[in-house]
Short mmCIF file of C-alpha atoms and ligand atoms in Angstrom, two decimals:
data_model
loop_
_atom_site.label_atom_id
_atom_site.label_comp_id
_atom_site.label_asym_id
_atom_site.label_seq_id
_atom_site.Cartn_x
_atom_site.Cartn_y
_atom_site.Cartn_z
CA UNK A 1 15.98 -6.62 -15.85
CA UNK A 2 19.68 -4.76 -14.38
CA UNK A 3 20.72 -6.96 -11.79
CA UNK A 4 23.93 -5.95 -9.63
CA UNK A 5 26.23 -9.80 -7.04
CA UNK A 6 24.18 -9.54 -3.34
CA UNK A 7 20.89 -7.33 -4.05
CA UNK A 8 18.58 -8.13 -7.13
CA UNK A 9 18.01 -4.26 -8.23
CA UNK A 10 14.57 -2.99 -10.61
CA UNK A 11 15.44 -0.50 -12.96
CA UNK A 12 14.98 3.21 -12.02
CA UNK A 13 11.86 3.84 -13.38
CA UNK A 14 10.50 0.35 -12.05
CA UNK A 15 11.66 1.68 -8.38
CA UNK A 16 9.25 5.12 -9.10
CA UNK A 17 6.43 3.23 -9.76
CA UNK A 18 6.91 -0.20 -8.22
CA UNK A 19 3.56 -0.75 -6.26
CA UNK A 20 2.44 -2.73 -9.39
CA UNK A 21 4.03 -4.60 -11.19
CA UNK A 22 4.90 -7.58 -8.45
CA UNK A 23 0.90 -7.79 -7.91
CA UNK A 24 -0.08 -8.08 -10.61
CA UNK A 25 1.76 -11.11 -10.10
CA UNK A 26 0.29 -12.16 -7.29
CA UNK A 27 -3.09 -11.70 -8.64
CA UNK A 28 -2.31 -14.02 -11.19
CA UNK A 29 -1.10 -16.71 -9.22
CA UNK A 30 2.46 -16.86 -10.55
CA UNK A 31 3.71 -16.89 -7.65
CA UNK A 32 2.08 -19.75 -6.58
CA UNK A 33 2.32 -21.41 -9.91
CA UNK A 34 6.36 -21.39 -11.03
CA UNK A 35 7.99 -21.04 -7.20
CA UNK A 36 11.17 -19.66 -8.51
CA UNK A 37 13.40 -18.06 -10.72
CA UNK A 38 11.80 -14.91 -12.10
CA UNK A 39 8.55 -14.67 -9.96
CA UNK A 40 11.20 -15.25 -6.81
CA UNK A 41 13.50 -12.99 -8.65
CA UNK A 42 10.00 -10.71 -9.21
CA UNK A 43 9.55 -10.59 -5.37
CA UNK A 44 13.27 -9.78 -4.16
CA UNK A 45 12.41 -6.85 -5.46
CA UNK A 46 8.60 -5.64 -4.62
CA UNK A 47 6.39 -4.63 -2.61
CA UNK A 48 4.21 -6.99 -0.83
CA UNK A 49 2.62 -4.30 2.13
CA UNK A 50 -0.30 -4.86 0.00
CA UNK A 51 -0.47 -9.02 -0.45
CA UNK A 52 0.59 -9.24 3.39
CA UNK A 53 -2.59 -8.36 4.71
CA UNK A 54 -5.31 -9.75 1.54
CA UNK A 55 -3.49 -12.46 0.84
CA UNK A 56 -0.82 -13.95 2.91
CA UNK A 57 -2.80 -16.50 4.11
CA UNK A 58 -1.95 -18.48 0.41
CA UNK A 59 1.84 -17.24 0.07
CA UNK A 60 5.40 -17.94 1.78
CA UNK A 61 6.83 -15.46 3.30
CA UNK A 62 8.11 -12.21 1.06
CA UNK A 63 12.42 -12.32 1.73
CA UNK A 64 14.33 -9.81 2.91
CA UNK A 65 15.21 -6.97 0.74
CA UNK A 66 19.05 -7.24 0.89
CA UNK A 67 20.62 -4.98 2.22
CA UNK A 68 24.11 -5.83 1.39
CA UNK A 69 25.22 -4.72 -2.89
CA UNK A 70 27.27 -1.97 -5.12
CA UNK A 71 23.89 0.40 -4.68
CA UNK A 72 22.32 1.31 -1.82
CA UNK A 73 18.70 -0.32 -1.74
CA UNK A 74 16.67 3.19 -0.56
CA UNK A 75 17.39 4.32 -3.55
CA UNK A 76 16.68 1.71 -5.98
CA UNK A 77 13.97 -0.63 -4.79
CA UNK A 78 10.22 -0.03 -5.22
CA UNK A 79 8.59 3.25 -2.79
CA UNK A 80 7.29 2.30 -0.08
CA UNK A 81 3.53 3.49 2.02
CA UNK A 82 6.31 4.26 5.04
CA UNK A 83 9.23 6.78 5.38
CA UNK A 84 11.48 8.12 7.62
CA UNK A 85 14.61 10.34 7.61
CA UNK A 86 16.90 11.28 10.61
CA UNK A 87 19.59 13.82 10.44
CA UNK A 88 22.15 14.42 12.78
CA UNK A 89 25.39 16.47 12.86
CA UNK A 90 28.73 14.99 14.03
CA UNK A 91 31.00 16.95 16.71
CA UNK A 92 33.09 18.74 15.38
CA UNK A 93 36.80 18.97 17.16
CA UNK A 94 39.92 17.64 14.79
CA UNK A 95 39.71 16.17 11.48
CA UNK A 96 41.42 13.20 12.16
CA UNK A 97 38.97 12.66 15.38
CA UNK A 98 35.91 13.78 13.66
CA UNK A 99 37.05 11.13 11.10
CA UNK A 100 37.24 9.22 12.98
CA UNK A 101 34.24 9.00 14.62
CA UNK A 102 32.58 9.64 11.36
CA UNK A 103 33.57 5.72 10.50
CA UNK A 104 32.21 4.65 13.40
CA UNK A 105 29.07 6.31 13.04
CA UNK A 106 28.98 4.57 9.45
CA UNK A 107 30.25 1.00 10.94
CA UNK A 108 27.26 1.03 13.97
CA UNK A 109 24.69 2.15 10.86
CA UNK A 110 26.23 -0.72 8.46
CA UNK A 111 25.41 -3.27 11.30
CA UNK A 112 22.32 -1.47 12.04
CA UNK A 113 20.95 -1.27 8.93
CA UNK A 114 22.07 -4.58 7.59
CA UNK A 115 20.46 -6.80 10.29
CA UNK A 116 17.40 -5.09 10.87
CA UNK A 117 17.25 -6.21 6.85
CA UNK A 118 17.69 -9.82 7.74
CA UNK A 119 15.64 -12.12 7.76
CA UNK A 120 16.37 -12.61 11.26
CA UNK A 121 16.01 -9.36 12.57
CA UNK A 122 16.74 -10.08 16.46
CA UNK A 123 14.47 -7.20 17.23
CA UNK A 124 11.31 -9.32 18.68
CA UNK A 125 9.51 -5.19 17.88
CA UNK A 126 10.28 -6.65 13.91
CA UNK A 127 9.48 -10.01 14.48
CA UNK A 128 5.74 -10.05 13.26
CA UNK A 129 4.63 -12.17 10.01
CA UNK A 130 7.25 -11.89 7.86
CA UNK A 131 10.71 -10.09 6.71
CA UNK A 132 10.32 -6.31 7.04
CA UNK A 133 11.23 -5.88 4.16
CA UNK A 134 13.29 -2.38 5.18
CA UNK A 135 15.58 -0.41 2.17
CA UNK A 136 17.85 2.61 3.18
CA UNK A 137 20.44 4.17 3.02
CA UNK A 138 23.03 6.48 3.92
CA UNK A 139 24.75 9.77 2.60
CA UNK A 140 26.82 12.30 4.01
CA UNK A 141 26.46 16.42 3.44
CA UNK A 142 28.25 18.76 1.71
CA UNK A 143 29.69 20.66 4.67
CA UNK A 144 31.13 17.71 6.49
CA UNK A 145 32.46 16.16 2.98
CA UNK A 146 34.39 19.53 3.28
CA UNK A 147 36.20 19.64 6.29
CA UNK A 148 37.47 15.89 6.32
CA UNK A 149 38.13 16.17 3.22
CA UNK A 150 36.42 13.28 1.78
CA UNK A 151 35.79 11.73 -1.56
CA UNK A 152 32.70 12.70 -2.81
CA UNK A 153 31.68 13.80 -6.28
CA UNK A 154 32.89 17.14 -6.92
CA UNK A 155 28.75 18.71 -7.99
CA UNK A 156 28.17 18.35 -3.79
CA UNK A 157 27.48 21.88 -2.79
CA UNK A 158 24.61 23.30 -0.88
CA UNK A 159 21.21 24.32 -2.62
CA UNK A 160 21.47 28.34 -3.68
CA UNK A 161 18.94 30.23 -1.55
CA UNK A 162 16.09 29.91 -4.02
CA UNK A 163 12.94 33.33 -4.27
CA UNK A 164 9.91 32.49 -1.96
CA UNK A 165 12.36 30.14 0.06
CA UNK A 166 11.22 29.79 4.06
CA UNK A 167 13.74 26.97 5.39
CA UNK A 168 13.64 26.38 8.74
CA UNK A 169 17.30 26.05 9.79
CA UNK A 170 15.63 23.28 12.69
CA UNK A 171 14.70 20.42 9.84
CA UNK A 172 17.02 21.58 6.87
CA UNK A 173 20.52 20.01 5.91
CA UNK A 174 22.56 17.59 8.02
CA UNK A 175 26.14 16.17 8.29
CA UNK A 176 24.83 12.29 7.65
CA UNK A 177 21.60 11.62 6.54
CA UNK A 178 19.48 8.28 7.00
CA UNK A 179 16.28 7.50 4.82
CA UNK A 180 14.36 4.74 5.67
CA UNK A 181 11.38 3.57 3.30
CA UNK A 182 9.21 -0.21 5.29
CA UNK A 183 6.40 -1.75 4.17
CA UNK A 184 4.89 0.18 7.36
CA UNK A 185 4.86 2.44 10.26
CA UNK A 186 5.48 0.65 12.62
CA UNK A 187 8.57 -1.13 11.74
CA UNK A 188 10.22 3.03 10.51
CA UNK A 189 9.72 4.27 13.41
CA UNK A 190 10.97 0.60 15.68
CA UNK A 191 14.18 0.97 12.93
CA UNK A 192 14.54 5.00 12.75
CA UNK A 193 14.46 4.30 17.05
CA UNK A 194 17.14 1.44 16.79
CA UNK A 195 19.50 2.93 13.94
CA UNK A 196 19.05 6.66 15.77
CA UNK A 197 20.13 4.79 19.03
CA UNK A 198 23.54 3.10 18.09
CA UNK A 199 24.84 6.79 15.85
CA UNK A 200 24.53 8.36 19.03
CA UNK A 201 26.47 6.03 20.79
CA UNK A 202 29.04 5.79 18.37
CA UNK A 203 29.15 9.79 18.30
CA UNK A 204 26.48 12.22 15.62
CA UNK A 205 23.67 14.35 17.02
CA UNK A 206 21.28 13.83 16.36
CA UNK A 207 18.96 16.77 14.49
CA UNK A 208 15.80 16.45 13.06
CA UNK A 209 13.51 13.57 11.27
CA UNK A 210 10.82 13.67 9.36
CA UNK A 211 7.97 10.24 8.42
CA UNK A 212 6.25 9.96 5.67
CA UNK A 213 4.10 8.10 3.59
CA UNK A 214 2.50 6.43 0.58
CA UNK A 215 -1.38 5.87 -0.14
CA UNK A 216 -1.49 1.65 -1.17
CA UNK A 217 -1.23 1.35 -5.31
CA UNK A 218 -3.92 -1.47 -7.86
CA UNK A 219 -1.48 -2.80 -10.02
CA UNK A 220 1.53 -0.32 -12.06
CA UNK A 221 -0.43 2.30 -11.16
CA UNK A 222 1.77 5.35 -9.91
CA UNK A 223 0.63 6.94 -6.75
CA UNK A 224 -1.09 10.55 -6.16
CA UNK A 225 0.13 14.11 -4.00
CA UNK A 226 -1.68 15.23 -1.84
CA UNK A 227 -3.45 17.28 -4.31
CA UNK A 228 -4.09 13.79 -5.84
CA UNK A 229 -1.86 14.00 -8.85
CA UNK A 230 -0.01 11.13 -9.81
CA UNK A 231 3.42 11.86 -9.38
CA UNK A 232 6.72 10.04 -9.92
CA UNK A 233 5.01 9.09 -14.14
CA UNK A 234 7.81 10.76 -15.71
CA UNK A 235 10.78 9.14 -14.31
CA UNK A 236 14.84 8.15 -16.28
CA UNK A 237 14.91 4.88 -17.44
CA UNK A 238 18.13 2.49 -16.42
CA UNK A 239 20.43 3.89 -19.06
CA UNK A 240 18.70 7.25 -19.14
CA UNK A 241 19.98 7.00 -15.14
CA UNK A 242 22.87 5.81 -15.75
CA UNK A 243 23.56 9.09 -17.34
CA UNK A 244 22.26 10.88 -14.93
CA UNK A 245 21.65 10.06 -12.19
CA UNK A 246 24.09 7.51 -10.96
CA UNK A 247 27.05 9.08 -10.66
CA UNK A 248 30.10 8.14 -13.42
CA UNK A 249 32.92 5.17 -13.85
CA UNK A 250 34.72 5.76 -10.31
CA UNK A 251 34.78 5.42 -7.25
CA UNK A 252 31.08 7.70 -7.32
CA UNK A 253 29.75 4.87 -10.23
CA UNK A 254 27.75 3.76 -7.86
CA UNK A 255 26.57 6.79 -5.38
CA UNK A 256 24.25 9.82 -6.62
CA UNK A 257 22.89 12.69 -5.02
CA UNK A 258 19.64 12.73 -3.55
CA UNK A 259 18.44 16.32 -3.05
CA UNK A 260 15.41 16.69 -0.21
CA UNK A 261 12.91 19.38 0.03
CA UNK A 262 9.67 19.95 2.53
CA UNK A 263 7.05 21.56 0.79
CA UNK A 264 3.88 22.20 2.44
CA UNK A 265 1.11 22.07 -0.11
CA UNK A 266 -2.16 24.67 0.14
CA UNK A 267 -3.92 21.00 -0.48
CA UNK A 268 -7.33 23.29 -0.01
CA UNK A 269 -6.74 25.90 -1.77
CA UNK A 270 -5.68 23.98 -4.90
CA UNK A 271 -8.71 22.00 -4.42
CA UNK A 272 -10.31 24.87 -4.59
CA UNK A 273 -9.01 25.34 -8.44
CA UNK A 274 -12.02 23.76 -11.05
CA UNK A 275 -10.50 20.43 -12.21
CA UNK A 276 -9.89 21.78 -16.19
CA UNK A 277 -7.86 24.93 -14.45
CA UNK A 278 -6.16 22.31 -12.28
CA UNK A 279 -5.04 20.46 -15.31
CA UNK A 280 -3.72 23.53 -16.92
CA UNK A 281 -1.62 24.27 -13.78
CA UNK A 282 0.45 20.77 -13.96
CA UNK A 283 -0.18 19.55 -17.72
CA UNK A 284 -1.77 16.91 -17.44
CA UNK A 285 -5.03 15.19 -16.18
CA UNK A 286 -5.64 14.52 -13.03
CA UNK A 287 -8.26 11.72 -12.94
CA UNK A 288 -5.50 9.80 -15.17
CA UNK A 289 -1.87 11.11 -14.89
CA UNK A 290 -2.63 11.43 -19.12
CA UNK A 291 -0.26 15.17 -19.73
CA UNK A 292 -1.85 17.28 -21.70
CA UNK A 293 -0.24 17.33 -25.38
CA UNK A 294 -1.30 13.07 -25.38
CA UNK A 295 -2.85 10.37 -24.56
CA UNK A 296 -2.23 7.37 -22.59
CA UNK A 297 -0.49 8.10 -18.61
CA UNK A 298 3.44 7.70 -19.67
CA UNK A 299 3.50 8.86 -23.56
CA UNK A 300 5.33 12.32 -23.24
CA UNK A 301 4.45 15.79 -22.86
CA UNK A 302 4.78 17.46 -25.66
CA UNK A 303 5.43 21.36 -24.31
CA UNK A 304 5.35 22.39 -28.41
CA UNK A 305 2.51 21.80 -29.42
CA UNK A 306 -0.28 24.12 -30.11
CA UNK A 307 -3.66 25.12 -29.81
CA UNK A 308 -4.64 26.27 -33.43
CA UNK A 309 -5.12 29.67 -31.68
CA UNK A 310 -1.20 29.76 -31.34
CA UNK A 311 -1.04 29.30 -27.66
CA UNK A 312 0.01 26.10 -26.50
CA UNK A 313 -1.88 23.08 -25.91
CA UNK A 314 0.35 22.41 -22.46
CA UNK A 315 0.75 26.20 -21.23
CA UNK A 316 3.59 28.50 -20.45
CA UNK A 317 3.50 27.79 -16.53
CA UNK A 318 2.77 24.52 -17.07
CA UNK A 319 4.91 22.15 -14.40
CA UNK A 320 5.81 19.84 -16.89
CA UNK A 321 6.47 22.57 -19.37
CA UNK A 322 9.14 24.58 -16.41
CA UNK A 323 10.41 20.57 -15.51
CA UNK A 324 10.38 19.68 -18.53
CA UNK A 325 13.97 17.63 -19.91
CA UNK A 326 13.46 19.51 -22.96
CA UNK A 327 14.42 22.86 -21.61
CA UNK A 328 17.77 21.55 -20.03
CA UNK A 329 19.58 19.30 -21.98
CA UNK A 330 18.54 16.44 -22.31
CA UNK A 331 19.29 16.02 -17.83
CA UNK A 332 17.24 14.47 -15.02
CA UNK A 333 15.96 13.69 -11.97
CA UNK A 334 15.01 10.30 -10.75
CA UNK A 335 12.11 10.93 -7.77
CA UNK A 336 10.99 9.63 -5.31
CA UNK A 337 8.72 11.57 -3.34
CA UNK A 338 6.65 11.31 0.33
CA UNK A 339 3.93 13.02 1.77
CA UNK A 340 4.11 14.53 4.99
CA UNK A 341 1.10 14.97 8.15
CA UNK A 342 2.68 17.20 10.17
CA UNK A 343 -1.28 18.27 11.54
CA UNK A 344 -3.94 20.15 9.67
CA UNK A 345 -1.54 22.88 8.41
CA UNK A 346 1.16 21.07 7.43
CA UNK A 347 0.73 18.55 5.29
CA UNK A 348 3.12 17.83 1.17
CA UNK A 349 5.81 16.73 0.11
CA UNK A 350 9.37 15.50 0.47
CA UNK A 351 10.23 16.57 -2.49
CA UNK A 352 13.17 13.17 -2.74
CA UNK A 353 14.26 13.17 -5.78
CA UNK A 354 18.78 11.26 -7.07
CA UNK A 355 20.61 12.98 -9.57
CA UNK A 356 24.43 13.22 -10.35
CA UNK A 357 24.58 17.49 -10.17
CA UNK A 358 22.30 19.89 -7.52
CA UNK A 359 23.05 21.60 -10.50
CA UNK A 360 20.00 19.64 -12.11
CA UNK A 361 18.20 20.43 -9.22
CA UNK A 362 19.14 24.49 -8.98
CA UNK A 363 17.86 25.08 -12.75
CA UNK A 364 15.00 23.36 -12.23
CA UNK A 365 13.66 25.32 -9.37
CA UNK A 366 14.67 28.51 -10.78
CA UNK A 367 11.90 28.21 -13.72
CA UNK A 368 9.68 27.34 -10.52
CA UNK A 369 10.10 29.58 -7.88
CA UNK A 370 8.83 32.28 -10.44
CA UNK A 371 6.91 31.08 -13.33
CA UNK A 372 4.72 28.04 -11.77
CA UNK A 373 1.59 28.08 -11.23
CA UNK A 374 1.95 25.70 -9.61
CA UNK A 375 4.60 27.31 -6.62
CA UNK A 376 0.94 29.81 -4.81
CA UNK A 377 0.34 26.53 -3.42
CA UNK A 378 3.47 25.42 -2.35
CA UNK A 379 5.79 26.63 0.75
CA UNK A 380 9.30 25.32 0.56
CA UNK A 381 10.24 25.05 3.90
CA UNK A 382 13.39 23.02 4.99
CA UNK A 383 16.20 21.32 2.30
CA UNK A 384 19.44 18.53 2.49
CA UNK A 385 21.47 17.87 -0.28
CA UNK A 386 24.60 14.49 0.29
CA UNK A 387 26.04 12.62 -1.18
CA UNK A 388 24.25 9.39 -1.28
CA UNK A 389 27.61 6.57 -0.31
CA UNK A 390 27.56 3.28 -2.63
CA UNK A 391 25.69 0.16 -1.12
CA UNK A 392 28.64 -1.92 0.82
CA UNK A 393 29.17 -5.14 -0.45
CA UNK A 394 29.28 -8.92 2.22
CA UNK A 395 31.53 -7.67 5.37
CA UNK A 396 32.09 -4.99 4.39
CA UNK A 397 30.88 -1.17 5.56
CA UNK A 398 29.23 1.60 4.22
CA UNK A 399 31.86 5.02 3.22
CA UNK A 400 34.94 2.82 2.30
CA UNK A 401 35.40 4.48 -0.14
CA UNK A 402 35.62 8.20 1.70
CA UNK A 403 39.55 7.53 2.51
CA UNK A 404 40.50 6.46 -0.61
C1 HEM B 1 4.32 19.96 -4.36
C2 HEM B 1 5.19 20.16 -4.79
C3 HEM B 1 5.98 19.55 -5.85
C4 HEM B 1 4.06 19.05 -7.19
C5 HEM B 1 2.98 18.53 -6.00
C6 HEM B 1 4.59 18.87 -8.19
C7 HEM B 1 3.98 17.51 -8.47
C8 HEM B 1 4.35 17.14 -9.76
C9 HEM B 1 2.64 16.32 -10.94
C10 HEM B 1 1.69 16.22 -10.23
C11 HEM B 1 4.13 15.79 -12.38
C12 HEM B 1 3.23 14.88 -13.02
C13 HEM B 1 3.59 13.22 -13.22
C14 HEM B 1 4.96 13.16 -13.19
O1 HEM B 1 6.20 12.74 -14.39
O2 HEM B 1 4.98 12.59 -11.90
C15 HEM B 1 5.19 16.04 -11.83
C16 HEM B 1 6.84 16.02 -13.25
C17 HEM B 1 7.80 17.05 -12.36
N1 HEM B 1 8.12 17.74 -11.20
FE1 HEM B 1 7.07 18.45 -9.73
N2 HEM B 1 5.71 18.79 -7.93
C18 HEM B 1 6.05 19.65 -7.08
C19 HEM B 1 7.75 19.92 -7.20
C20 HEM B 1 8.53 19.63 -8.31
C21 HEM B 1 10.03 20.33 -7.85
C22 HEM B 1 10.21 21.26 -6.67
C23 HEM B 1 10.94 20.26 -8.80
C24 HEM B 1 12.26 19.87 -9.40
C25 HEM B 1 13.07 20.98 -8.87
C26 HEM B 1 9.83 19.03 -9.57
C27 HEM B 1 10.59 17.99 -10.80
C28 HEM B 1 9.44 17.92 -11.93
C29 HEM B 1 10.34 17.21 -12.90
C30 HEM B 1 11.44 16.72 -13.45
C31 HEM B 1 9.49 16.27 -13.18
C32 HEM B 1 9.11 15.38 -14.03
C33 HEM B 1 9.09 16.73 -15.85
C34 HEM B 1 9.00 15.52 -17.14
O3 HEM B 1 9.63 14.70 -17.34
O4 HEM B 1 8.07 16.11 -17.73
N3 HEM B 1 9.08 18.56 -9.38
N4 HEM B 1 5.12 16.61 -10.96
#
């Protein structure tokens, strides 16, 4: 496990599916037996939401997840059951004034988010059982970066329009994005209110907000999306993430780019397909996530395998074929998506993927938009791209390298 000074960080692969391992440890009694050391490290990284509700009497309170560290915790630690995205614009005056406003907003967010994530958040609404287990990330959008001449990766750019897009501008883009992740809706809501108030007082103007959710999952399992499929299985391991997700050595090394898409899903329409057909649409089995060419969930889908009649086992229009890194020079993205529920006619996926270069998303989405068998069941309704800043060290402020 790779660790950084200041925050104990989790490998990318584990981060995507990280509900499970720590719960297995808890179930085995390893925490009580070991008390400190390796097991305590595991707890520092992992999700304790269910342990708090099912076994809280037997366990010490879960430690806070450190806010400070080389990389922002919201892109690193296990996904949690609740997320909240909050987008802001900055008023456009002079570049010098706007840069000062951005400094103030980033300073205010650093204070609020680090305090809310600490062992002892002062707000009584966050003083329930144990710590908040809050993780967060803050990113800046391409338009703001260009306007203020910020030091962001050269690859940071808005996405092009895609075939079939039905984007709502009022729910898209923005100069600044915060993503909060927490073990419960209450924490996400309270911290969103605190962060929103602080950012607004420092000069930012609210643009849109979006809540998301994930199911609690059993140990070592991948959460499912609203179509019932496991989502987040094939994510890069640490080495691949260093190559494809995090920036190259230099000022952007501990930063990454988040591509966000709010995708409405026709849940009833997909559910009406026969099970076999659903499996062919995805290229994996709904029950267990196993690729149609494999025997275990984490087997690599073999997109070249053929049936005796010469047809592909994973069909030409299957989602895992069209998203396969094999079609894309091995390029990977780290997917940490959430579901959303904004009423019976508006449910779907908050697709959240981290990558060094958002052109990787563009290449994949161009294939999906015209050929993916999933596409008839989807509508892309909102979109945003931000540069996720490197983390703040103890005593430091988010975004310090933006001015270099
Ligand atoms: C609501 C829309 C979507 C749904 C329901 C969905 C669902 C899935 C499922 C079930 C898998 C297989 C399990 C896994 O590896 O996680 C998967 C894999 C994947 N999806 Fe999606 N997905 C959606 C949108 C997208 C979009 C928009 C992109 C990127 C443009 C994308 C990129 C990928 C990638 C890269 C993989 C892994 C491929 C591999 O390495 O095998 N997905 N998706």
